[in-house]
Short mmCIF file of C-alpha atoms in Angstrom, two decimals:
data_model
loop_
_atom_site.label_atom_id
_atom_site.label_comp_id
_atom_site.label_asym_id
_atom_site.label_seq_id
_atom_site.Cartn_x
_atom_site.Cartn_y
_atom_site.Cartn_z
CA MET U 82 12.55 -25.41 11.11
CA ILE U 83 15.24 -22.99 12.36
CA CYS U 84 13.83 -19.66 11.23
CA THR U 85 15.70 -16.82 9.53
CA LEU U 86 12.85 -15.69 7.27
CA CYS U 87 12.73 -12.02 8.34
CA PRO U 88 15.44 -9.47 9.24
CA ARG U 89 15.13 -10.41 12.93
CA ARG U 90 16.81 -13.73 12.05
CA CYS U 91 15.66 -15.19 15.38
CA GLY U 92 17.21 -18.57 14.63
CA VAL U 93 14.63 -20.33 16.81
CA GLU U 94 12.90 -23.64 16.26
CA ARG U 95 9.43 -23.42 14.75
CA THR U 96 7.24 -26.49 14.81
CA PRO U 97 4.10 -26.74 12.65
CA GLU U 98 1.92 -25.12 15.34
CA ALA U 99 4.26 -23.17 17.65
CA GLY U 100 7.30 -20.92 17.61
CA ALA U 101 9.40 -18.97 20.09
CA GLY U 102 10.50 -16.18 17.75
CA ILE U 103 9.30 -12.58 17.56
CA CYS U 104 6.29 -13.58 15.45
CA ARG U 105 5.43 -16.41 17.87
CA MET U 106 4.04 -18.48 15.00
CA GLY U 107 4.53 -22.07 13.92
CA THR U 108 5.19 -22.95 10.30
CA LEU U 109 1.58 -23.75 9.38
CA PRO U 110 -0.39 -20.65 8.33
CA LYS U 111 -2.55 -19.01 10.98
CA ILE U 112 -5.31 -16.90 9.41
CA ALA U 113 -7.88 -14.52 10.94
CA ARG U 114 -9.92 -13.58 7.86
CA ALA U 115 -10.15 -14.41 4.16
CA ALA U 116 -12.66 -12.29 2.26
CA LEU U 117 -13.26 -9.77 -0.47
CA HIS U 118 -11.91 -6.44 0.76
CA ARG U 119 -12.66 -3.00 -0.67
CA TRP U 120 -10.48 -0.98 1.68
CA GLU U 121 -7.35 -1.08 -0.46
CA GLU U 122 -6.30 1.42 -3.12
CA PRO U 123 -8.64 1.57 -6.16
CA CYS U 124 -6.08 -0.19 -8.37
CA ILE U 125 -6.01 -3.11 -5.89
CA SER U 126 -9.66 -3.36 -4.79
CA GLY U 127 -11.16 -2.48 -8.18
CA THR U 128 -14.92 -2.88 -8.35
CA ARG U 129 -15.22 -6.42 -6.95
CA GLY U 130 -12.72 -6.34 -4.09
CA SER U 131 -9.32 -7.79 -3.33
CA GLY U 132 -9.21 -11.41 -2.13
CA THR U 133 -7.52 -10.61 1.13
CA VAL U 134 -5.98 -13.22 3.44
CA PHE U 135 -5.03 -11.79 6.85
CA PHE U 136 -2.24 -13.84 8.41
CA SER U 137 -1.69 -13.81 12.17
CA GLY U 138 1.60 -12.86 13.82
CA CYS U 139 4.21 -10.35 12.70
CA GLY U 140 7.95 -9.89 12.98
CA LEU U 141 7.72 -6.10 13.38
CA ARG U 142 5.17 -5.55 16.20
CA CYS U 143 4.49 -1.82 15.83
CA ALA U 144 3.23 0.05 18.89
CA PHE U 145 0.36 1.56 16.87
CA CYS U 146 -0.73 -1.49 14.86
CA GLN U 147 -4.45 -1.36 14.10
CA ASN U 148 -4.41 -5.11 13.49
CA GLU U 149 -2.96 -5.79 16.95
CA ALA U 150 -5.53 -8.49 17.66
CA ILE U 151 -3.91 -10.71 15.03
CA SER U 152 -0.39 -9.29 14.72
CA GLN U 153 0.42 -9.35 18.45
CA ARG U 154 -2.39 -11.12 20.31
CA GLU U 155 -2.19 -14.02 17.86
CA GLU U 156 -5.90 -14.45 17.19
CA GLY U 157 -6.67 -16.66 14.22
CA GLN U 158 -7.02 -20.25 13.11
CA ILE U 159 -4.23 -22.61 12.04
CA VAL U 160 -4.89 -24.17 8.64
CA SER U 161 -3.14 -26.73 6.49
CA VAL U 162 -1.27 -25.82 3.32
CA GLU U 163 -3.99 -27.65 1.40
CA ARG U 164 -6.69 -25.51 3.04
CA LEU U 165 -4.73 -22.34 2.21
CA SER U 166 -4.70 -23.32 -1.47
CA GLU U 167 -8.46 -23.93 -1.27
CA ILE U 168 -8.93 -20.44 0.20
CA PHE U 169 -7.12 -18.99 -2.82
CA ARG U 170 -9.44 -20.91 -5.13
CA GLU U 171 -12.55 -19.78 -3.21
CA LEU U 172 -11.59 -16.10 -3.27
CA GLU U 173 -10.94 -16.32 -6.99
CA ALA U 174 -14.36 -17.92 -7.49
CA GLN U 175 -15.98 -15.06 -5.54
CA GLY U 176 -14.69 -12.64 -8.18
CA ALA U 177 -11.61 -11.23 -6.43
CA HIS U 178 -9.36 -9.10 -8.62
CA ASN U 179 -6.31 -10.62 -6.91
CA ILE U 180 -5.13 -12.72 -3.97
CA ASN U 181 -3.83 -10.32 -1.32
CA LEU U 182 -1.44 -11.88 1.22
CA VAL U 183 -1.35 -9.60 4.28
CA THR U 184 1.77 -9.95 6.48
CA ALA U 185 2.81 -13.35 5.20
CA ALA U 186 6.60 -13.08 5.60
CA HIS U 187 6.81 -15.67 8.38
CA PHE U 188 4.69 -18.11 6.34
CA VAL U 189 6.42 -17.77 2.95
CA PRO U 190 7.39 -21.46 2.60
CA ALA U 191 3.77 -22.50 3.23
CA VAL U 192 2.45 -19.84 0.85
CA ILE U 193 4.77 -21.03 -1.91
CA GLU U 194 3.68 -24.63 -1.36
CA ALA U 195 0.00 -23.62 -1.42
CA LEU U 196 0.50 -21.74 -4.69
CA GLU U 197 2.23 -24.78 -6.16
CA ARG U 198 -0.92 -26.77 -5.35
CA TYR U 199 -3.19 -24.16 -6.92
CA ARG U 200 -2.06 -21.05 -8.76
CA PRO U 201 -5.02 -18.66 -9.35
CA SER U 202 -5.34 -16.95 -12.73
CA ILE U 203 -5.45 -13.56 -10.97
CA PRO U 204 -2.43 -11.60 -9.65
CA ILE U 205 -0.77 -12.45 -6.34
CA VAL U 206 -0.30 -9.41 -4.08
CA TYR U 207 2.32 -9.48 -1.28
CA ASN U 208 1.09 -6.94 1.30
CA SER U 209 4.03 -6.19 3.57
CA SER U 210 5.32 -4.03 6.42
CA GLY U 211 8.44 -3.46 4.34
CA TYR U 212 10.55 -5.26 6.96
CA GLU U 213 11.67 -8.10 4.73
CA SER U 214 14.70 -10.29 4.20
CA LEU U 215 16.24 -10.20 0.73
CA ASP U 216 16.70 -13.97 0.83
CA THR U 217 12.98 -14.46 1.47
CA LEU U 218 11.95 -11.97 -1.20
CA ARG U 219 14.13 -13.72 -3.76
CA ARG U 220 12.25 -16.94 -3.05
CA LEU U 221 9.12 -15.09 -4.18
CA GLU U 222 10.51 -13.90 -7.50
CA GLY U 223 8.24 -15.08 -10.30
CA ILE U 224 5.52 -15.95 -7.78
CA VAL U 225 4.42 -12.50 -6.60
CA ASP U 226 2.95 -10.19 -9.26
CA ILE U 227 2.37 -7.10 -7.12
CA TYR U 228 4.25 -5.90 -4.07
CA LEU U 229 2.33 -3.64 -1.67
CA PRO U 230 4.90 -2.66 0.98
CA ASP U 231 4.88 0.00 3.66
CA PHE U 232 7.79 2.36 4.11
CA LYS U 233 7.17 3.37 7.72
CA TYR U 234 10.29 5.18 8.93
CA ILE U 235 13.55 6.56 7.62
CA ASP U 236 14.74 7.56 11.13
CA PRO U 237 16.29 4.58 12.96
CA ASP U 238 15.45 6.10 16.35
CA MET U 239 11.74 6.20 15.53
CA ALA U 240 11.91 2.67 14.14
CA ALA U 241 13.49 1.52 17.41
CA LEU U 242 10.95 3.38 19.57
CA LEU U 243 7.80 2.40 17.70
CA SER U 244 8.67 -1.03 16.24
CA GLY U 245 11.69 -2.23 18.20
CA ALA U 246 13.65 -2.47 14.94
CA ARG U 247 16.43 0.09 14.58
CA ASP U 248 17.44 -1.59 11.33
CA TYR U 249 14.00 -1.06 9.77
CA PRO U 250 15.00 1.85 7.46
CA GLN U 251 17.94 -0.01 5.91
CA ALA U 252 16.02 -3.29 5.64
CA ALA U 253 13.03 -1.55 4.05
CA MET U 254 15.13 0.36 1.52
CA GLU U 255 16.87 -2.83 0.41
CA ALA U 256 13.54 -4.70 0.28
CA LEU U 257 11.77 -2.02 -1.77
CA ARG U 258 14.59 -1.92 -4.30
CA GLU U 259 14.35 -5.71 -4.66
CA MET U 260 10.57 -5.60 -5.05
CA ARG U 261 10.76 -2.93 -7.73
CA CYS U 262 13.52 -4.86 -9.51
CA GLN U 263 11.39 -8.02 -9.56
CA THR U 264 8.17 -6.45 -10.82
CA GLY U 265 9.35 -3.58 -13.01
CA PRO U 266 7.02 -0.62 -13.62
CA ALA U 267 3.33 -0.79 -12.78
CA VAL U 268 1.05 -2.45 -15.36
CA TYR U 269 -2.74 -1.98 -15.28
CA ASP U 270 -5.62 -3.57 -17.16
CA GLU U 271 -8.19 -1.61 -19.16
CA THR U 272 -10.21 -0.88 -16.00
CA GLY U 273 -7.24 0.50 -14.06
CA VAL U 274 -6.68 -2.55 -11.85
CA MET U 275 -3.00 -3.31 -11.29
CA GLN U 276 -1.71 -6.54 -12.83
CA ARG U 277 1.96 -6.18 -11.99
CA GLY U 278 4.21 -3.73 -10.21
CA THR U 279 5.06 -2.22 -6.84
CA LEU U 280 2.91 0.29 -4.94
CA VAL U 281 4.52 1.81 -1.84
CA ARG U 282 2.39 2.87 1.11
CA HIS U 283 3.37 5.48 3.64
CA LEU U 284 1.37 6.23 6.79
CA VAL U 285 1.80 9.79 8.03
CA LEU U 286 2.49 9.73 11.78
CA PRO U 287 1.82 12.59 14.23
CA GLY U 288 4.75 14.97 14.61
CA LEU U 289 6.84 13.18 11.96
CA THR U 290 6.11 15.14 8.79
CA GLY U 291 9.83 15.70 8.16
CA ASP U 292 10.41 11.94 8.23
CA SER U 293 7.51 11.47 5.82
CA MET U 294 8.90 13.98 3.33
CA ARG U 295 12.34 12.33 3.43
CA ILE U 296 10.70 8.98 2.67
CA LEU U 297 8.78 10.37 -0.29
CA THR U 298 11.91 11.99 -1.70
CA TRP U 299 13.79 8.70 -1.35
CA ILE U 300 11.05 6.88 -3.26
CA ARG U 301 11.19 9.51 -6.02
CA ASP U 302 14.96 9.18 -6.32
CA GLU U 303 15.40 5.43 -5.84
CA LEU U 304 12.22 3.88 -7.28
CA PRO U 305 11.44 5.84 -10.47
CA ASP U 306 7.84 5.78 -11.69
CA THR U 307 6.67 3.81 -8.66
CA PRO U 308 3.20 4.86 -7.43
CA VAL U 309 2.74 5.84 -3.79
CA SER U 310 -0.25 5.65 -1.46
CA LEU U 311 -0.17 8.41 1.15
CA MET U 312 -2.21 7.27 4.12
CA GLY U 313 -3.91 9.36 6.80
CA GLN U 314 -5.57 6.59 8.80
CA TYR U 315 -3.32 6.72 11.88
CA THR U 316 -5.49 5.94 14.90
CA PRO U 317 -3.90 5.89 18.38
CA CYS U 318 -4.29 2.45 19.84
CA GLY U 319 -2.44 -0.19 21.81
CA ARG U 320 0.94 0.77 23.25
CA ALA U 321 0.96 4.00 21.21
CA LEU U 322 -1.55 5.46 23.68
CA THR U 323 1.23 5.51 26.30
CA ILE U 324 3.89 7.14 24.08
CA PRO U 325 3.99 10.95 24.27
CA GLY U 326 3.16 12.49 20.89
CA MET U 327 1.75 9.26 19.49
CA ASN U 328 -1.48 9.37 21.47
CA ARG U 329 -3.20 11.72 19.04
CA ARG U 330 -4.31 11.66 15.43
CA VAL U 331 -2.56 13.40 12.55
CA THR U 332 -3.79 16.96 12.05
CA LYS U 333 -5.13 18.30 8.77
CA LYS U 334 -2.16 20.69 8.64
CA GLU U 335 0.36 17.86 9.06
CA TYR U 336 -1.24 15.72 6.38
CA ALA U 337 -1.58 18.67 4.00
CA ARG U 338 2.11 19.48 4.41
CA VAL U 339 3.18 15.95 3.43
CA LEU U 340 0.68 15.79 0.56
CA ALA U 341 1.96 19.11 -0.79
CA HIS U 342 5.50 17.72 -0.76
CA MET U 343 4.39 14.57 -2.57
CA GLN U 344 2.76 16.64 -5.28
CA ALA U 345 5.67 19.10 -5.50
CA ILE U 346 8.23 16.35 -6.19
CA GLY U 347 5.98 14.73 -8.81
CA LEU U 348 5.03 11.44 -7.16
CA ASP U 349 1.97 9.75 -8.64
CA GLY U 350 -0.44 7.66 -6.66
CA TYR U 351 -3.20 7.97 -4.11
CA ARG U 352 -4.07 9.96 -1.03
CA GLN U 353 -6.32 8.70 1.70
CA GLU U 354 -8.98 10.88 3.30
CA LEU U 355 -8.38 11.64 6.98
CA THR U 356 -11.86 10.25 7.66
CA ALA U 357 -10.21 6.82 7.36
CA ALA U 358 -8.62 7.47 10.79
CA ASP U 359 -11.35 5.54 12.55
CA ASP U 360 -11.27 2.11 14.13
CA ALA U 361 -14.54 1.39 12.33
CA PHE U 362 -12.39 0.67 9.27
CA ILE U 363 -10.55 -2.19 11.00
CA PRO U 364 -11.79 -5.48 9.51
CA ALA U 365 -13.59 -8.01 11.68
CA PHE U 366 -11.00 -10.68 12.43
CA ASP U 367 -13.71 -13.23 13.08
CA GLY U 368 -12.51 -16.17 11.02
CA THR U 369 -14.64 -15.30 7.99
CA GLY U 370 -13.67 -17.49 5.04
CA VAL U 371 -11.06 -19.47 6.97
CA GLY U 372 -12.92 -22.68 7.87
CA THR U 373 -14.35 -24.98 5.25
CA ALA U 374 -17.88 -24.27 6.51
CA ASP U 375 -17.37 -20.60 5.64
CA ALA U 376 -16.45 -21.23 2.02
CA GLY U 377 -18.27 -18.85 -0.28
CA GLU U 378 -19.95 -16.95 2.58
CA ALA U 379 -17.58 -14.00 2.89
CA HIS U 380 -18.98 -10.60 1.97
CA ALA U 381 -17.12 -7.55 0.69
CA ASP U 382 -16.36 -4.70 3.06
CA PRO U 383 -17.45 -1.11 2.26
CA MET U 384 -15.21 1.18 0.22
CA PRO U 385 -12.85 3.62 2.03
CA GLN U 386 -11.93 7.07 0.77
CA HIS U 387 -8.93 7.01 -1.61
CA ARG U 388 -8.36 9.62 -4.29
CA SER U 389 -5.66 10.24 -6.83
CA ALA U 390 -2.90 12.36 -5.33
#
């Protein structure tokens, strides 16, 4: 396979188990964890947890990625497409409210094939960095029920510095418009769990409150009635520890300033407590639920602090 799945458009050969592109993945899914997860927004985790599948590798490679062990150090286990479809079935049987595909852009063909083998009766969530190709997203139309993208930066210089992707803002804006167009407005069941729609996440970064407020205003103007999750969990780690200004956490004053702007412009959604800025909230990427011997043994993680904005 010559890969052009993400905006990097590496154009390199990917074999089933190896690849020389930015993501460094082959075409077969590589997974680090598949389990019920309660650390998402209340409308995603609900009361039973989201059936979250953490894929290894990433085409963005952010300096501050909390999931660096799998996104950049490539930890995880390669599985067949058939096994991936079995994982979906197992998570559904455990009571998951949805199947949550975390950073799956570079495995989209395999994901589609797995869902053709077994389509769960619960919603499919596409949990994304926001750095997506329109061609790839259009392959997912009618397959994905809920898009859960980040919108990380609106400043190309910051995108280049922190993710090596100066084109991130433009790619993300185009991707979010496509996601919203595919799903329409958010739809919830009687318990408040999302069944369809797009929920945009934004992580407040230290010293970048102006960028955050510009992003929130763009969402208000371009994606009407789209809920937002304002996140305060930034924890300095990895290469970010060596970047001046990024080697500290977000202050209460910074987060309060962005939250006040979100409320002032009338955006609905969630806000995350700053207590979530702790590496204790990073899941254990230990292969839970990936191998056939693990089937049915995964346990739900504890609930983080999300509140309505």
